[in-house]
Amino acid sequence: MAHPAYPLRTPRLLLRPVTLDDLDDVHAWQRRPDVVRWMAGAAPRTRAESLSSVTAMTGEDALRAEGDCLTLAVVRDARVVGAVELVWRSAADRTG
């Protein structure tokens, strides 16, 4: 299982697991047409849709088996400004 020690820090931001407390920040960018146009198949989301998204992301906290997703909040200046996602595609091919 891949489960790094959090938070992961760079000079400009940090990466950490998503929590339900992130809903306001996540909804702030998930409702913007200029942002969601870069998200596969996404349209601007309602607050309820963002809650569903954040709830799903909170469960994507480790890579335990093929097909699992690891989603981390991208935090800058104490606000979640995005998310990064890694999907484990194949153990045999060692791809994600």
PDB file of N, CA and C in Angstrom, residues 33-88:
ATOM      1  N   PRO A  33     -16.961  27.789 -14.435  1.00  0.00           N
ATOM      2  CA  PRO A  33     -16.848  27.222 -15.787  1.00  0.00           C
ATOM      3  C   PRO A  33     -15.418  27.256 -16.325  1.00  0.00           C
ATOM      4  N   ASP A  34     -14.650  28.299 -16.000  1.00  0.00           N
ATOM      5  CA  ASP A  34     -13.284  28.394 -16.512  1.00  0.00           C
ATOM      6  C   ASP A  34     -12.345  27.370 -15.888  1.00  0.00           C
ATOM      7  N   VAL A  35     -12.728  26.791 -14.766  1.00  0.00           N
ATOM      8  CA  VAL A  35     -11.926  25.750 -14.122  1.00  0.00           C
ATOM      9  C   VAL A  35     -12.384  24.367 -14.559  1.00  0.00           C
ATOM     10  N   VAL A  36     -13.694  24.112 -14.501  1.00  0.00           N
ATOM     11  CA  VAL A  36     -14.186  22.763 -14.786  1.00  0.00           C
ATOM     12  C   VAL A  36     -14.042  22.369 -16.247  1.00  0.00           C
ATOM     13  N   ARG A  37     -13.804  23.310 -17.128  1.00  0.00           N
ATOM     14  CA  ARG A  37     -13.595  22.937 -18.534  1.00  0.00           C
ATOM     15  C   ARG A  37     -12.363  22.052 -18.691  1.00  0.00           C
ATOM     16  N   TRP A  38     -11.463  22.072 -17.705  1.00  0.00           N
ATOM     17  CA  TRP A  38     -10.249  21.248 -17.746  1.00  0.00           C
ATOM     18  C   TRP A  38     -10.459  19.905 -17.050  1.00  0.00           C
ATOM     19  N   MET A  39     -11.623  19.691 -16.463  1.00  0.00           N
ATOM     20  CA  MET A  39     -11.926  18.448 -15.758  1.00  0.00           C
ATOM     21  C   MET A  39     -12.736  17.552 -16.696  1.00  0.00           C
ATOM     22  N   ALA A  40     -12.278  16.353 -16.933  1.00  0.00           N
ATOM     23  CA  ALA A  40     -12.917  15.448 -17.889  1.00  0.00           C
ATOM     24  C   ALA A  40     -14.406  15.269 -17.586  1.00  0.00           C
ATOM     25  N   GLY A  41     -15.236  15.647 -18.543  1.00  0.00           N
ATOM     26  CA  GLY A  41     -16.668  15.432 -18.429  1.00  0.00           C
ATOM     27  C   GLY A  41     -17.382  16.243 -17.373  1.00  0.00           C
ATOM     28  N   ALA A  42     -16.736  17.244 -16.814  1.00  0.00           N
ATOM     29  CA  ALA A  42     -17.348  17.995 -15.713  1.00  0.00           C
ATOM     30  C   ALA A  42     -18.051  19.248 -16.219  1.00  0.00           C
ATOM     31  N   ALA A  43     -19.070  19.624 -15.505  1.00  0.00           N
ATOM     32  CA  ALA A  43     -19.768  20.893 -15.691  1.00  0.00           C
ATOM     33  C   ALA A  43     -19.730  21.605 -14.343  1.00  0.00           C
ATOM     34  N   PRO A  44     -19.989  22.906 -14.327  1.00  0.00           N
ATOM     35  CA  PRO A  44     -20.028  23.590 -13.026  1.00  0.00           C
ATOM     36  C   PRO A  44     -20.952  22.846 -12.060  1.00  0.00           C
ATOM     37  N   ARG A  45     -20.493  22.711 -10.814  1.00  0.00           N
ATOM     38  CA  ARG A  45     -21.228  21.901  -9.835  1.00  0.00           C
ATOM     39  C   ARG A  45     -21.986  22.750  -8.846  1.00  0.00           C
ATOM     40  N   THR A  46     -23.107  22.206  -8.416  1.00  0.00           N
ATOM     41  CA  THR A  46     -23.850  22.802  -7.312  1.00  0.00           C
ATOM     42  C   THR A  46     -23.107  22.465  -6.014  1.00  0.00           C
ATOM     43  N   ARG A  47     -23.516  23.102  -4.934  1.00  0.00           N
ATOM     44  CA  ARG A  47     -22.895  22.790  -3.636  1.00  0.00           C
ATOM     45  C   ARG A  47     -23.131  21.331  -3.277  1.00  0.00           C
ATOM     46  N   ALA A  48     -24.327  20.809  -3.547  1.00  0.00           N
ATOM     47  CA  ALA A  48     -24.624  19.406  -3.254  1.00  0.00           C
ATOM     48  C   ALA A  48     -23.726  18.478  -4.074  1.00  0.00           C
ATOM     49  N   GLU A  49     -23.483  18.818  -5.328  1.00  0.00           N
ATOM     50  CA  GLU A  49     -22.589  18.002  -6.163  1.00  0.00           C
ATOM     51  C   GLU A  49     -21.152  18.085  -5.660  1.00  0.00           C
ATOM     52  N   SER A  50     -20.735  19.261  -5.212  1.00  0.00           N
ATOM     53  CA  SER A  50     -19.394  19.391  -4.637  1.00  0.00           C
ATOM     54  C   SER A  50     -19.276  18.592  -3.348  1.00  0.00           C
ATOM     55  N   LEU A  51     -20.338  18.561  -2.537  1.00  0.00           N
ATOM     56  CA  LEU A  51     -20.317  17.741  -1.321  1.00  0.00           C
ATOM     57  C   LEU A  51     -20.137  16.275  -1.680  1.00  0.00           C
ATOM     58  N   SER A  52     -20.823  15.818  -2.690  1.00  0.00           N
ATOM     59  CA  SER A  52     -20.667  14.432  -3.137  1.00  0.00           C
ATOM     60  C   SER A  52     -19.238  14.178  -3.607  1.00  0.00           C
ATOM     61  N   SER A  53     -18.674  15.126  -4.334  1.00  0.00           N
ATOM     62  CA  SER A  53     -17.298  15.008  -4.833  1.00  0.00           C
ATOM     63  C   SER A  53     -16.302  14.961  -3.675  1.00  0.00           C
ATOM     64  N   VAL A  54     -16.450  15.876  -2.733  1.00  0.00           N
ATOM     65  CA  VAL A  54     -15.539  15.920  -1.578  1.00  0.00           C
ATOM     66  C   VAL A  54     -15.676  14.644  -0.752  1.00  0.00           C
ATOM     67  N   THR A  55     -16.893  14.172  -0.563  1.00  0.00           N
ATOM     68  CA  THR A  55     -17.103  12.933   0.184  1.00  0.00           C
ATOM     69  C   THR A  55     -16.372  11.776  -0.480  1.00  0.00           C
ATOM     70  N   ALA A  56     -16.463  11.692  -1.803  1.00  0.00           N
ATOM     71  CA  ALA A  56     -15.748  10.635  -2.527  1.00  0.00           C
ATOM     72  C   ALA A  56     -14.239  10.790  -2.360  1.00  0.00           C
ATOM     73  N   MET A  57     -13.748  12.027  -2.470  1.00  0.00           N
ATOM     74  CA  MET A  57     -12.300  12.261  -2.358  1.00  0.00           C
ATOM     75  C   MET A  57     -11.758  11.894  -0.981  1.00  0.00           C
ATOM     76  N   THR A  58     -12.574  12.050   0.075  1.00  0.00           N
ATOM     77  CA  THR A  58     -12.083  11.715   1.415  1.00  0.00           C
ATOM     78  C   THR A  58     -11.777  10.229   1.537  1.00  0.00           C
ATOM     79  N   GLY A  59     -12.431   9.405   0.735  1.00  0.00           N
ATOM     80  CA  GLY A  59     -12.177   7.967   0.764  1.00  0.00           C
ATOM     81  C   GLY A  59     -11.037   7.530  -0.129  1.00  0.00           C
ATOM     82  N   GLU A  60     -10.508   8.453  -0.917  1.00  0.00           N
ATOM     83  CA  GLU A  60      -9.415   8.137  -1.843  1.00  0.00           C
ATOM     84  C   GLU A  60      -8.092   8.538  -1.195  1.00  0.00           C
ATOM     85  N   ASP A  61      -7.734   7.791  -0.145  1.00  0.00           N
ATOM     86  CA  ASP A  61      -6.606   8.197   0.700  1.00  0.00           C
ATOM     87  C   ASP A  61      -5.377   7.305   0.605  1.00  0.00           C
ATOM     88  N   ALA A  62      -5.441   6.254  -0.196  1.00  0.00           N
ATOM     89  CA  ALA A  62      -4.288   5.353  -0.317  1.00  0.00           C
ATOM     90  C   ALA A  62      -4.456   4.473  -1.550  1.00  0.00           C
ATOM     91  N   LEU A  63      -3.355   3.937  -2.024  1.00  0.00           N
ATOM     92  CA  LEU A  63      -3.358   2.987  -3.135  1.00  0.00           C
ATOM     93  C   LEU A  63      -3.167   1.601  -2.545  1.00  0.00           C
ATOM     94  N   ARG A  64      -4.260   0.858  -2.428  1.00  0.00           N
ATOM     95  CA  ARG A  64      -4.227  -0.463  -1.814  1.00  0.00           C
ATOM     96  C   ARG A  64      -4.266  -1.583  -2.848  1.00  0.00           C
ATOM     97  N   ALA A  65      -4.968  -1.324  -3.975  1.00  0.00           N
ATOM     98  CA  ALA A  65      -5.137  -2.346  -5.010  1.00  0.00           C
ATOM     99  C   ALA A  65      -5.306  -1.656  -6.362  1.00  0.00           C
ATOM    100  N   GLU A  66      -5.070  -2.395  -7.436  1.00  0.00           N
ATOM    101  CA  GLU A  66      -5.254  -1.843  -8.771  1.00  0.00           C
ATOM    102  C   GLU A  66      -6.619  -1.187  -8.884  1.00  0.00           C
ATOM    103  N   GLY A  67      -6.645  -0.044  -9.536  1.00  0.00           N
ATOM    104  CA  GLY A  67      -7.879   0.698  -9.704  1.00  0.00           C
ATOM    105  C   GLY A  67      -8.126   1.740  -8.630  1.00  0.00           C
ATOM    106  N   ASP A  68      -7.405   1.644  -7.508  1.00  0.00           N
ATOM    107  CA  ASP A  68      -7.574   2.627  -6.440  1.00  0.00           C
ATOM    108  C   ASP A  68      -7.066   3.990  -6.884  1.00  0.00           C
ATOM    109  N   CYS A  69      -7.625   4.995  -6.246  1.00  0.00           N
ATOM    110  CA  CYS A  69      -7.275   6.381  -6.541  1.00  0.00           C
ATOM    111  C   CYS A  69      -6.785   7.047  -5.259  1.00  0.00           C
ATOM    112  N   LEU A  70      -5.735   7.828  -5.379  1.00  0.00           N
ATOM    113  CA  LEU A  70      -5.234   8.647  -4.280  1.00  0.00           C
ATOM    114  C   LEU A  70      -5.473  10.099  -4.685  1.00  0.00           C
ATOM    115  N   THR A  71      -6.306  10.798  -3.932  1.00  0.00           N
ATOM    116  CA  THR A  71      -6.610  12.195  -4.225  1.00  0.00           C
ATOM    117  C   THR A  71      -6.150  13.049  -3.064  1.00  0.00           C
ATOM    118  N   LEU A  72      -5.401  14.089  -3.367  1.00  0.00           N
ATOM    119  CA  LEU A  72      -4.869  14.987  -2.347  1.00  0.00           C
ATOM    120  C   LEU A  72      -5.307  16.413  -2.623  1.00  0.00           C
ATOM    121  N   ALA A  73      -5.586  17.146  -1.552  1.00  0.00           N
ATOM    122  CA  ALA A  73      -5.905  18.563  -1.656  1.00  0.00           C
ATOM    123  C   ALA A  73      -4.621  19.333  -1.914  1.00  0.00           C
ATOM    124  N   VAL A  74      -4.694  20.278  -2.839  1.00  0.00           N
ATOM    125  CA  VAL A  74      -3.588  21.193  -3.117  1.00  0.00           C
ATOM    126  C   VAL A  74      -3.900  22.466  -2.336  1.00  0.00           C
ATOM    127  N   VAL A  75      -3.065  22.771  -1.332  1.00  0.00           N
ATOM    128  CA  VAL A  75      -3.331  23.875  -0.429  1.00  0.00           C
ATOM    129  C   VAL A  75      -2.277  24.960  -0.614  1.00  0.00           C
ATOM    130  N   ARG A  76      -2.775  26.183  -0.758  1.00  0.00           N
ATOM    131  CA  ARG A  76      -1.890  27.345  -0.846  1.00  0.00           C
ATOM    132  C   ARG A  76      -2.530  28.457  -0.025  1.00  0.00           C
ATOM    133  N   ASP A  77      -1.744  29.086   0.791  1.00  0.00           N
ATOM    134  CA  ASP A  77      -2.245  30.156   1.658  1.00  0.00           C
ATOM    135  C   ASP A  77      -3.474  29.716   2.461  1.00  0.00           C
ATOM    136  N   ALA A  78      -3.412  28.498   3.000  1.00  0.00           N
ATOM    137  CA  ALA A  78      -4.443  27.919   3.873  1.00  0.00           C
ATOM    138  C   ALA A  78      -5.778  27.668   3.175  1.00  0.00           C
ATOM    139  N   ARG A  79      -5.782  27.649   1.834  1.00  0.00           N
ATOM    140  CA  ARG A  79      -7.009  27.366   1.069  1.00  0.00           C
ATOM    141  C   ARG A  79      -6.750  26.226   0.105  1.00  0.00           C
ATOM    142  N   VAL A  80      -7.765  25.397  -0.099  1.00  0.00           N
ATOM    143  CA  VAL A  80      -7.669  24.324  -1.091  1.00  0.00           C
ATOM    144  C   VAL A  80      -7.924  24.958  -2.457  1.00  0.00           C
ATOM    145  N   VAL A  81      -6.906  24.944  -3.312  1.00  0.00           N
ATOM    146  CA  VAL A  81      -7.005  25.583  -4.622  1.00  0.00           C
ATOM    147  C   VAL A  81      -7.133  24.567  -5.753  1.00  0.00           C
ATOM    148  N   GLY A  82      -7.087  23.283  -5.409  1.00  0.00           N
ATOM    149  CA  GLY A  82      -7.218  22.235  -6.411  1.00  0.00           C
ATOM    150  C   GLY A  82      -7.005  20.874  -5.780  1.00  0.00           C
ATOM    151  N   ALA A  83      -6.955  19.875  -6.640  1.00  0.00           N
ATOM    152  CA  ALA A  83      -6.717  18.510  -6.182  1.00  0.00           C
ATOM    153  C   ALA A  83      -5.812  17.820  -7.189  1.00  0.00           C
ATOM    154  N   VAL A  84      -5.027  16.891  -6.695  1.00  0.00           N
ATOM    155  CA  VAL A  84      -4.179  16.060  -7.546  1.00  0.00           C
ATOM    156  C   VAL A  84      -4.612  14.622  -7.320  1.00  0.00           C
ATOM    157  N   GLU A  85      -4.637  13.854  -8.403  1.00  0.00           N
ATOM    158  CA  GLU A  85      -5.153  12.488  -8.328  1.00  0.00           C
ATOM    159  C   GLU A  85      -4.185  11.530  -9.009  1.00  0.00           C
ATOM    160  N   LEU A  86      -3.952  10.415  -8.348  1.00  0.00           N
ATOM    161  CA  LEU A  86      -3.127   9.343  -8.911  1.00  0.00           C
ATOM    162  C   LEU A  86      -3.955   8.066  -8.877  1.00  0.00           C
ATOM    163  N   VAL A  87      -4.071   7.408 -10.019  1.00  0.00           N
ATOM    164  CA  VAL A  87      -4.841   6.168 -10.119  1.00  0.00           C
ATOM    165  C   VAL A  87      -3.876   5.026 -10.404  1.00  0.00           C
ATOM    166  N   TRP A  88      -3.969   3.963  -9.612  1.00  0.00           N
ATOM    167  CA  TRP A  88      -3.138   2.772  -9.816  1.00  0.00           C
ATOM    168  C   TRP A  88      -3.776   1.955 -10.926  1.00  0.00           C
TER     169      TRP A  88
END
